[in-house]
């Protein structure tokens, strides 16, 4: 291999200098320029030293040195970058065997092409069993390495799930947004074949273009759109014209078991159930804050902890929450979280 991790390199087409941060295979390396990391082929880079010492002015003479007070300060140019969305980037890593190139593994990166930072929860399922889980955050216009997936794992029905949250609390945005990608073997084979024919490096999938806004809901509206567009099969509560709406009553004990929320829960997908539970929680959390409650118990059960983790994530970003605890309780065991609110 011509290059090693840590080597300084020069992009031939743009003359930008960067650093090798990973060796992908015999034909490709991962480089970092500024705060951006991306893969390149070896014929697209070179060592920068030859370029540095052979680049001369057109007249053949080195530039004259100026006194310090004669040097004009560099003009700062404000660059505006448009939001394009958040993408999942898939990089196939090839293994050369004789005259053939076979895909050995897939590298997953998260690409944030927006001006906002996001928290995210990343999960990989194989044969409907959780294989990998990660929680982290990604900065504006940055790339984040997620994980590798062996190519033979495509036979295990892989499913990738993302849940995104605004890093900074924003009352105009939904509390969270979920995206699921079930990898279809036949489709991914075709896409990788087309990728190799075009000599491109990565596949790119749009996760969201704009983070969904917080839905406008009245007292009796039941809306699951803030958790993503995956609860279309759930029921929506409506009121008859001429019948006054009954205002919601604050609860000091909120039970989020799905059988307590809707009679039509059987046959629902886990994602749909989670959407209903989280929206019910957000509704009564806002109601408790508006009524200046001091405390509230939220019963989420134990299970795998998915609902509890989502609730705690929302509470951490709420400025009206003083603290919350999930300790053993003689009535709920470890299946409930107690919330303490701030009051000015």
mmCIF file of C-alpha atoms in Angstrom:
data_model
loop_
_atom_site.group_PDB
_atom_site.id
_atom_site.type_symbol
_atom_site.label_atom_id
_atom_site.label_comp_id
_atom_site.label_asym_id
_atom_site.label_seq_id
_atom_site.Cartn_x
_atom_site.Cartn_y
_atom_site.Cartn_z
ATOM 1 C CA UNK A 1 0.000 0.000 0.000
ATOM 2 C CA UNK A 2 1.413 3.365 -1.052
ATOM 3 C CA UNK A 3 -0.243 5.270 1.798
ATOM 4 C CA UNK A 4 -0.518 4.739 5.532
ATOM 5 C CA UNK A 5 -2.889 6.192 8.111
ATOM 6 C CA UNK A 6 -1.673 9.678 9.023
ATOM 7 C CA UNK A 7 -0.049 10.442 5.650
ATOM 8 C CA UNK A 8 -0.642 13.907 4.197
ATOM 9 C CA UNK A 9 -2.203 13.822 0.735
ATOM 10 C CA UNK A 10 -3.212 16.188 -2.057
ATOM 11 C CA UNK A 11 -6.495 15.957 -3.984
ATOM 12 C CA UNK A 12 -5.415 16.204 -7.603
ATOM 13 C CA UNK A 13 -8.570 17.836 -8.952
ATOM 14 C CA UNK A 14 -8.923 20.575 -6.284
ATOM 15 C CA UNK A 15 -5.346 20.842 -4.938
ATOM 16 C CA UNK A 16 -6.688 20.587 -1.362
ATOM 17 C CA UNK A 17 -4.502 18.935 1.239
ATOM 18 C CA UNK A 18 -5.798 16.402 3.751
ATOM 19 C CA UNK A 19 -4.898 13.368 5.841
ATOM 20 C CA UNK A 20 -5.417 9.621 5.372
ATOM 21 C CA UNK A 21 -7.604 8.418 8.283
ATOM 22 C CA UNK A 22 -8.456 4.861 7.173
ATOM 23 C CA UNK A 23 -7.381 2.224 4.637
ATOM 24 C CA UNK A 24 -10.470 0.801 2.904
ATOM 25 C CA UNK A 25 -8.852 -1.628 0.452
ATOM 26 C CA UNK A 26 -6.032 -1.793 -2.097
ATOM 27 C CA UNK A 27 -7.749 0.798 -4.301
ATOM 28 C CA UNK A 28 -9.351 3.241 -1.848
ATOM 29 C CA UNK A 29 -8.582 5.182 1.309
ATOM 30 C CA UNK A 30 -10.631 7.406 3.607
ATOM 31 C CA UNK A 31 -9.332 10.988 3.809
ATOM 32 C CA UNK A 32 -10.177 13.961 5.999
ATOM 33 C CA UNK A 33 -10.075 17.551 4.727
ATOM 34 C CA UNK A 34 -11.104 20.151 7.250
ATOM 35 C CA UNK A 35 -13.885 18.462 9.199
ATOM 36 C CA UNK A 36 -15.175 16.399 6.270
ATOM 37 C CA UNK A 37 -14.299 12.698 5.849
ATOM 38 C CA UNK A 38 -14.906 10.865 2.557
ATOM 39 C CA UNK A 39 -13.490 7.973 0.471
ATOM 40 C CA UNK A 40 -11.295 8.451 -2.611
ATOM 41 C CA UNK A 41 -9.542 6.215 -5.117
ATOM 42 C CA UNK A 42 -5.741 6.138 -5.065
ATOM 43 C CA UNK A 43 -5.479 7.617 -8.555
ATOM 44 C CA UNK A 44 -7.295 10.742 -7.303
ATOM 45 C CA UNK A 45 -4.623 11.692 -4.733
ATOM 46 C CA UNK A 46 -0.866 12.129 -4.436
ATOM 47 C CA UNK A 47 1.657 13.196 -1.844
ATOM 48 C CA UNK A 48 1.669 17.016 -1.524
ATOM 49 C CA UNK A 49 5.429 17.561 -1.349
ATOM 50 C CA UNK A 50 6.146 17.480 -5.079
ATOM 51 C CA UNK A 51 3.378 20.011 -5.702
ATOM 52 C CA UNK A 52 4.667 22.346 -2.971
ATOM 53 C CA UNK A 53 8.223 22.519 -4.281
ATOM 54 C CA UNK A 54 7.458 22.604 -7.990
ATOM 55 C CA UNK A 55 4.738 25.279 -7.992
ATOM 56 C CA UNK A 56 6.275 28.630 -8.994
ATOM 57 C CA UNK A 57 4.842 31.927 -10.157
ATOM 58 C CA UNK A 58 4.272 32.400 -13.893
ATOM 59 C CA UNK A 59 7.268 34.796 -14.214
ATOM 60 C CA UNK A 60 9.558 32.169 -12.711
ATOM 61 C CA UNK A 61 10.605 34.400 -9.794
ATOM 62 C CA UNK A 62 9.606 33.872 -6.170
ATOM 63 C CA UNK A 63 7.200 36.514 -4.834
ATOM 64 C CA UNK A 64 8.814 39.543 -3.205
ATOM 65 C CA UNK A 65 8.532 39.709 0.565
ATOM 66 C CA UNK A 66 6.525 42.552 2.031
ATOM 67 C CA UNK A 67 6.933 44.361 5.280
ATOM 68 C CA UNK A 68 4.413 43.326 7.886
ATOM 69 C CA UNK A 69 2.555 46.657 7.810
ATOM 70 C CA UNK A 70 2.165 46.401 4.021
ATOM 71 C CA UNK A 71 0.363 43.085 4.112
ATOM 72 C CA UNK A 72 -3.357 43.561 3.721
ATOM 73 C CA UNK A 73 -5.533 41.454 5.985
ATOM 74 C CA UNK A 74 -7.269 38.604 4.267
ATOM 75 C CA UNK A 75 -10.846 39.378 3.397
ATOM 76 C CA UNK A 76 -13.297 37.144 5.136
ATOM 77 C CA UNK A 77 -15.924 35.741 2.837
ATOM 78 C CA UNK A 78 -19.137 34.473 4.328
ATOM 79 C CA UNK A 79 -20.116 31.216 2.706
ATOM 80 C CA UNK A 80 -23.763 30.235 2.787
ATOM 81 C CA UNK A 81 -24.562 26.549 2.586
ATOM 82 C CA UNK A 82 -28.068 25.427 1.778
ATOM 83 C CA UNK A 83 -29.781 22.673 3.746
ATOM 84 C CA UNK A 84 -30.028 19.483 1.726
ATOM 85 C CA UNK A 85 -31.074 17.103 4.492
ATOM 86 C CA UNK A 86 -29.619 14.195 6.467
ATOM 87 C CA UNK A 87 -28.397 11.171 4.516
ATOM 88 C CA UNK A 88 -27.246 7.620 5.178
ATOM 89 C CA UNK A 89 -24.112 6.889 3.143
ATOM 90 C CA UNK A 90 -23.200 3.272 2.331
ATOM 91 C CA UNK A 91 -19.630 2.535 1.246
ATOM 92 C CA UNK A 92 -18.949 -0.953 -0.159
ATOM 93 C CA UNK A 93 -15.510 -2.353 0.676
ATOM 94 C CA UNK A 94 -14.174 -4.725 -2.004
ATOM 95 C CA UNK A 95 -11.862 -7.712 -1.628
ATOM 96 C CA UNK A 96 -9.777 -8.618 -4.671
ATOM 97 C CA UNK A 97 -9.665 -12.349 -5.418
ATOM 98 C CA UNK A 98 -7.714 -13.113 -8.560
ATOM 99 C CA UNK A 99 -9.330 -11.085 -11.324
ATOM 100 C CA UNK A 100 -12.587 -10.506 -9.436
ATOM 101 C CA UNK A 101 -13.653 -7.887 -6.925
ATOM 102 C CA UNK A 102 -16.093 -9.155 -4.308
ATOM 103 C CA UNK A 103 -17.824 -6.993 -1.711
ATOM 104 C CA UNK A 104 -16.531 -7.838 1.745
ATOM 105 C CA UNK A 105 -18.510 -5.413 3.925
ATOM 106 C CA UNK A 106 -20.594 -2.243 3.938
ATOM 107 C CA UNK A 107 -19.515 0.840 5.881
ATOM 108 C CA UNK A 108 -22.294 3.122 7.113
ATOM 109 C CA UNK A 109 -21.833 6.878 7.607
ATOM 110 C CA UNK A 110 -24.314 9.563 8.618
ATOM 111 C CA UNK A 111 -24.042 12.768 6.561
ATOM 112 C CA UNK A 112 -25.621 15.932 7.956
ATOM 113 C CA UNK A 113 -26.108 18.469 5.156
ATOM 114 C CA UNK A 114 -28.061 20.936 7.296
ATOM 115 C CA UNK A 115 -27.230 23.975 9.415
ATOM 116 C CA UNK A 116 -28.500 22.255 12.594
ATOM 117 C CA UNK A 117 -27.032 19.708 14.982
ATOM 118 C CA UNK A 118 -29.045 16.563 15.745
ATOM 119 C CA UNK A 119 -29.049 13.880 18.387
ATOM 120 C CA UNK A 120 -29.689 10.404 17.040
ATOM 121 C CA UNK A 121 -30.388 6.839 18.148
ATOM 122 C CA UNK A 122 -29.043 4.248 15.678
ATOM 123 C CA UNK A 123 -30.040 0.558 15.740
ATOM 124 C CA UNK A 124 -29.267 -2.426 13.507
ATOM 125 C CA UNK A 125 -31.472 -5.531 13.603
ATOM 126 C CA UNK A 126 -30.595 -8.935 12.098
ATOM 127 C CA UNK A 127 -33.330 -11.581 11.976
ATOM 128 C CA UNK A 128 -35.445 -9.172 14.071
ATOM 129 C CA UNK A 129 -32.841 -9.285 16.860
ATOM 130 C CA UNK A 130 -31.002 -6.153 17.990
ATOM 131 C CA UNK A 131 -27.409 -6.457 16.757
ATOM 132 C CA UNK A 132 -26.019 -2.956 17.340
ATOM 133 C CA UNK A 133 -27.184 0.184 19.132
ATOM 134 C CA UNK A 134 -25.631 3.650 19.340
ATOM 135 C CA UNK A 135 -26.639 7.066 20.689
ATOM 136 C CA UNK A 136 -24.679 10.160 19.729
ATOM 137 C CA UNK A 137 -24.991 13.518 17.981
ATOM 138 C CA UNK A 138 -23.851 14.964 14.664
ATOM 139 C CA UNK A 139 -22.790 18.554 14.023
ATOM 140 C CA UNK A 140 -23.910 20.749 11.083
ATOM 141 C CA UNK A 141 -22.370 19.781 7.724
ATOM 142 C CA UNK A 142 -20.454 16.893 9.247
ATOM 143 C CA UNK A 143 -20.050 13.171 8.660
ATOM 144 C CA UNK A 144 -20.265 10.517 11.374
ATOM 145 C CA UNK A 145 -19.029 6.926 11.073
ATOM 146 C CA UNK A 146 -21.701 4.505 12.331
ATOM 147 C CA UNK A 147 -20.676 0.870 11.837
ATOM 148 C CA UNK A 148 -19.706 -1.918 9.437
ATOM 149 C CA UNK A 149 -22.025 -4.663 8.218
ATOM 150 C CA UNK A 150 -20.557 -7.905 6.801
ATOM 151 C CA UNK A 151 -21.867 -8.449 3.285
ATOM 152 C CA UNK A 152 -23.124 -11.946 4.112
ATOM 153 C CA UNK A 153 -25.378 -10.369 6.779
ATOM 154 C CA UNK A 154 -27.678 -9.243 3.939
ATOM 155 C CA UNK A 155 -29.099 -12.765 4.120
ATOM 156 C CA UNK A 156 -30.292 -12.078 7.700
ATOM 157 C CA UNK A 157 -32.960 -9.527 6.752
ATOM 158 C CA UNK A 158 -31.144 -6.452 8.133
ATOM 159 C CA UNK A 159 -33.214 -3.518 9.343
ATOM 160 C CA UNK A 160 -31.787 -0.114 10.260
ATOM 161 C CA UNK A 161 -33.696 2.278 12.508
ATOM 162 C CA UNK A 162 -32.939 5.933 13.238
ATOM 163 C CA UNK A 163 -34.601 8.227 15.754
ATOM 164 C CA UNK A 164 -33.567 11.877 15.485
ATOM 165 C CA UNK A 165 -34.000 14.656 18.049
ATOM 166 C CA UNK A 166 -33.177 18.386 17.849
ATOM 167 C CA UNK A 167 -30.010 19.022 19.841
ATOM 168 C CA UNK A 168 -31.299 22.422 20.922
ATOM 169 C CA UNK A 169 -34.929 22.531 22.131
ATOM 170 C CA UNK A 170 -37.147 24.119 19.501
ATOM 171 C CA UNK A 171 -40.891 24.556 20.203
ATOM 172 C CA UNK A 172 -41.563 24.648 16.456
ATOM 173 C CA UNK A 173 -40.153 21.157 15.827
ATOM 174 C CA UNK A 174 -41.520 17.725 16.645
ATOM 175 C CA UNK A 175 -39.889 16.128 19.708
ATOM 176 C CA UNK A 176 -38.502 13.284 17.582
ATOM 177 C CA UNK A 177 -38.520 11.753 14.117
ATOM 178 C CA UNK A 178 -38.051 8.087 13.264
ATOM 179 C CA UNK A 179 -36.892 6.483 10.032
ATOM 180 C CA UNK A 180 -36.664 2.768 9.258
ATOM 181 C CA UNK A 181 -34.830 1.171 6.328
ATOM 182 C CA UNK A 182 -35.399 -2.508 5.600
ATOM 183 C CA UNK A 183 -32.595 -3.603 3.304
ATOM 184 C CA UNK A 184 -33.936 -5.648 0.398
ATOM 185 C CA UNK A 185 -31.229 -7.994 -0.869
ATOM 186 C CA UNK A 186 -32.217 -7.926 -4.539
ATOM 187 C CA UNK A 187 -32.484 -4.147 -4.595
ATOM 188 C CA UNK A 188 -29.171 -3.515 -2.837
ATOM 189 C CA UNK A 189 -27.395 -5.981 -5.185
ATOM 190 C CA UNK A 190 -28.658 -4.026 -8.198
ATOM 191 C CA UNK A 191 -27.679 -0.685 -6.676
ATOM 192 C CA UNK A 192 -24.182 -1.915 -5.818
ATOM 193 C CA UNK A 193 -23.769 -3.327 -9.323
ATOM 194 C CA UNK A 194 -24.760 0.033 -10.846
ATOM 195 C CA UNK A 195 -22.432 1.803 -8.404
ATOM 196 C CA UNK A 196 -19.460 -0.300 -9.499
ATOM 197 C CA UNK A 197 -20.264 0.260 -13.179
ATOM 198 C CA UNK A 198 -20.319 4.049 -12.663
ATOM 199 C CA UNK A 199 -17.127 3.878 -10.557
ATOM 200 C CA UNK A 200 -18.814 5.854 -7.788
ATOM 201 C CA UNK A 201 -17.751 5.344 -4.208
ATOM 202 C CA UNK A 202 -20.952 5.365 -2.143
ATOM 203 C CA UNK A 203 -24.705 4.883 -2.146
ATOM 204 C CA UNK A 204 -26.705 7.658 -0.528
ATOM 205 C CA UNK A 205 -30.199 7.472 1.020
ATOM 206 C CA UNK A 206 -32.177 10.507 2.168
ATOM 207 C CA UNK A 207 -33.370 10.113 5.773
ATOM 208 C CA UNK A 208 -35.112 13.472 5.972
ATOM 209 C CA UNK A 209 -34.921 16.711 4.010
ATOM 210 C CA UNK A 210 -36.450 18.908 6.714
ATOM 211 C CA UNK A 211 -37.128 17.908 10.303
ATOM 212 C CA UNK A 212 -40.920 17.687 10.766
ATOM 213 C CA UNK A 213 -42.620 20.587 12.572
ATOM 214 C CA UNK A 214 -44.527 20.179 15.789
ATOM 215 C CA UNK A 215 -48.124 19.336 14.868
ATOM 216 C CA UNK A 216 -50.902 21.697 15.765
ATOM 217 C CA UNK A 217 -53.382 19.796 17.893
ATOM 218 C CA UNK A 218 -56.489 20.767 19.797
ATOM 219 C CA UNK A 219 -57.573 19.241 23.095
ATOM 220 C CA UNK A 220 -59.123 16.113 21.593
ATOM 221 C CA UNK A 221 -56.982 15.711 18.482
ATOM 222 C CA UNK A 222 -54.914 12.529 18.321
ATOM 223 C CA UNK A 223 -51.896 12.953 16.086
ATOM 224 C CA UNK A 224 -48.875 10.714 15.518
ATOM 225 C CA UNK A 225 -47.178 12.699 12.766
ATOM 226 C CA UNK A 226 -44.456 14.036 15.072
ATOM 227 C CA UNK A 227 -42.937 10.560 15.348
ATOM 228 C CA UNK A 228 -42.767 10.030 11.599
ATOM 229 C CA UNK A 229 -45.091 8.861 8.871
ATOM 230 C CA UNK A 230 -45.580 5.318 10.092
ATOM 231 C CA UNK A 231 -48.797 5.410 12.135
ATOM 232 C CA UNK A 232 -51.239 5.780 9.271
ATOM 233 C CA UNK A 233 -53.228 2.774 10.460
ATOM 234 C CA UNK A 234 -54.036 4.267 13.874
ATOM 235 C CA UNK A 235 -57.420 5.722 14.735
ATOM 236 C CA UNK A 236 -58.053 9.445 14.988
ATOM 237 C CA UNK A 237 -60.434 10.905 17.547
ATOM 238 C CA UNK A 238 -62.956 13.353 16.080
ATOM 239 C CA UNK A 239 -65.819 15.331 17.557
ATOM 240 C CA UNK A 240 -69.297 15.917 16.186
ATOM 241 C CA UNK A 241 -70.207 19.411 15.031
ATOM 242 C CA UNK A 242 -72.195 21.327 17.596
ATOM 243 C CA UNK A 243 -70.906 19.240 20.526
ATOM 244 C CA UNK A 244 -68.527 21.245 22.735
ATOM 245 C CA UNK A 245 -65.110 19.661 23.255
ATOM 246 C CA UNK A 246 -64.412 18.351 26.732
ATOM 247 C CA UNK A 247 -61.122 19.818 27.994
ATOM 248 C CA UNK A 248 -58.379 17.382 28.975
ATOM 249 C CA UNK A 249 -57.887 16.785 32.688
ATOM 250 C CA UNK A 250 -54.323 16.809 34.026
ATOM 251 C CA UNK A 251 -53.056 13.472 35.273
ATOM 252 C CA UNK A 252 -50.684 12.875 38.134
ATOM 253 C CA UNK A 253 -50.352 9.234 37.050
ATOM 254 C CA UNK A 254 -50.127 8.541 33.309
ATOM 255 C CA UNK A 255 -50.297 4.898 32.229
ATOM 256 C CA UNK A 256 -48.771 4.426 28.759
ATOM 257 C CA UNK A 257 -49.515 0.727 28.330
ATOM 258 C CA UNK A 258 -50.977 0.549 24.832
ATOM 259 C CA UNK A 259 -54.136 -1.311 25.933
ATOM 260 C CA UNK A 260 -54.951 1.730 28.094
ATOM 261 C CA UNK A 261 -54.687 4.111 25.114
ATOM 262 C CA UNK A 262 -56.554 2.420 22.254
ATOM 263 C CA UNK A 263 -58.769 -0.676 21.913
ATOM 264 C CA UNK A 264 -57.417 -1.384 18.401
ATOM 265 C CA UNK A 265 -53.812 -2.030 19.387
ATOM 266 C CA UNK A 266 -53.701 -5.712 18.384
ATOM 267 C CA UNK A 267 -51.902 -6.213 15.099
ATOM 268 C CA UNK A 268 -50.109 -2.859 15.287
ATOM 269 C CA UNK A 269 -46.397 -2.705 14.580
ATOM 270 C CA UNK A 270 -44.050 -1.790 17.416
ATOM 271 C CA UNK A 271 -43.264 1.511 15.692
ATOM 272 C CA UNK A 272 -46.953 2.421 15.553
ATOM 273 C CA UNK A 273 -47.432 1.547 19.224
ATOM 274 C CA UNK A 274 -44.416 3.641 20.201
ATOM 275 C CA UNK A 275 -45.765 6.599 18.208
ATOM 276 C CA UNK A 276 -49.112 6.488 20.028
ATOM 277 C CA UNK A 277 -47.442 6.177 23.440
ATOM 278 C CA UNK A 278 -45.033 9.073 22.865
ATOM 279 C CA UNK A 279 -47.715 11.406 21.551
ATOM 280 C CA UNK A 280 -49.921 10.653 24.561
ATOM 281 C CA UNK A 281 -46.959 11.360 26.832
ATOM 282 C CA UNK A 282 -46.137 14.689 25.126
ATOM 283 C CA UNK A 283 -49.797 15.820 25.345
ATOM 284 C CA UNK A 284 -50.033 15.215 29.105
ATOM 285 C CA UNK A 285 -46.525 16.523 29.754
ATOM 286 C CA UNK A 286 -47.488 19.876 28.191
ATOM 287 C CA UNK A 287 -50.782 19.817 30.104
ATOM 288 C CA UNK A 288 -48.968 19.221 33.409
ATOM 289 C CA UNK A 289 -46.635 22.143 32.733
ATOM 290 C CA UNK A 290 -49.476 24.491 31.799
ATOM 291 C CA UNK A 291 -51.353 23.549 35.021
ATOM 292 C CA UNK A 292 -48.215 24.051 37.165
ATOM 293 C CA UNK A 293 -48.132 20.512 38.482
ATOM 294 C CA UNK A 294 -45.307 19.763 40.876
ATOM 295 C CA UNK A 295 -44.871 16.088 39.978
ATOM 296 C CA UNK A 296 -46.190 13.379 37.659
ATOM 297 C CA UNK A 297 -45.655 9.628 37.426
ATOM 298 C CA UNK A 298 -45.336 8.129 33.939
ATOM 299 C CA UNK A 299 -45.865 4.369 33.809
ATOM 300 C CA UNK A 300 -43.873 2.961 30.895
ATOM 301 C CA UNK A 301 -43.190 -0.583 32.046
ATOM 302 C CA UNK A 302 -39.843 -2.353 31.956
ATOM 303 C CA UNK A 303 -39.652 -4.405 28.747
ATOM 304 C CA UNK A 304 -36.605 -3.607 26.580
ATOM 305 C CA UNK A 305 -36.561 0.009 27.779
ATOM 306 C CA UNK A 306 -37.288 1.567 24.382
ATOM 307 C CA UNK A 307 -40.254 3.662 25.570
ATOM 308 C CA UNK A 308 -38.448 4.686 28.758
ATOM 309 C CA UNK A 309 -35.386 5.844 26.820
ATOM 310 C CA UNK A 310 -37.505 7.941 24.438
ATOM 311 C CA UNK A 311 -39.340 9.547 27.372
ATOM 312 C CA UNK A 312 -36.097 10.361 29.179
ATOM 313 C CA UNK A 313 -34.674 11.901 26.006
ATOM 314 C CA UNK A 314 -37.678 14.241 25.742
ATOM 315 C CA UNK A 315 -37.460 15.159 29.441
ATOM 316 C CA UNK A 316 -33.738 16.011 29.201
ATOM 317 C CA UNK A 317 -34.485 18.654 26.559
ATOM 318 C CA UNK A 318 -37.489 20.204 28.340
ATOM 319 C CA UNK A 319 -36.556 23.421 30.200
ATOM 320 C CA UNK A 320 -39.618 23.108 32.494
ATOM 321 C CA UNK A 321 -38.429 19.815 33.997
ATOM 322 C CA UNK A 322 -36.408 20.145 37.214
ATOM 323 C CA UNK A 323 -35.390 16.476 37.317
ATOM 324 C CA UNK A 324 -36.730 12.953 36.813
ATOM 325 C CA UNK A 325 -35.932 9.632 38.459
ATOM 326 C CA UNK A 326 -36.514 5.995 37.579
ATOM 327 C CA UNK A 327 -36.057 4.284 40.926
ATOM 328 C CA UNK A 328 -37.713 1.308 42.566
ATOM 329 C CA UNK A 329 -41.231 2.120 43.735
ATOM 330 C CA UNK A 330 -43.329 -0.256 45.857
ATOM 331 C CA UNK A 331 -46.282 0.226 43.482
ATOM 332 C CA UNK A 332 -44.588 0.395 40.053
ATOM 333 C CA UNK A 333 -41.283 -1.390 40.631
ATOM 334 C CA UNK A 334 -38.843 0.015 38.033
ATOM 335 C CA UNK A 335 -41.618 0.505 35.488
ATOM 336 C CA UNK A 336 -42.323 4.198 36.120
ATOM 337 C CA UNK A 337 -40.494 7.540 36.021
ATOM 338 C CA UNK A 338 -41.302 10.349 38.434
ATOM 339 C CA UNK A 339 -41.046 13.866 36.971
ATOM 340 C CA UNK A 340 -40.436 17.020 39.040
ATOM 341 C CA UNK A 341 -41.327 20.340 37.396
ATOM 342 C CA UNK A 342 -39.867 23.834 37.775
ATOM 343 C CA UNK A 343 -42.029 26.734 38.914
ATOM 344 C CA UNK A 344 -40.964 30.383 38.748
#
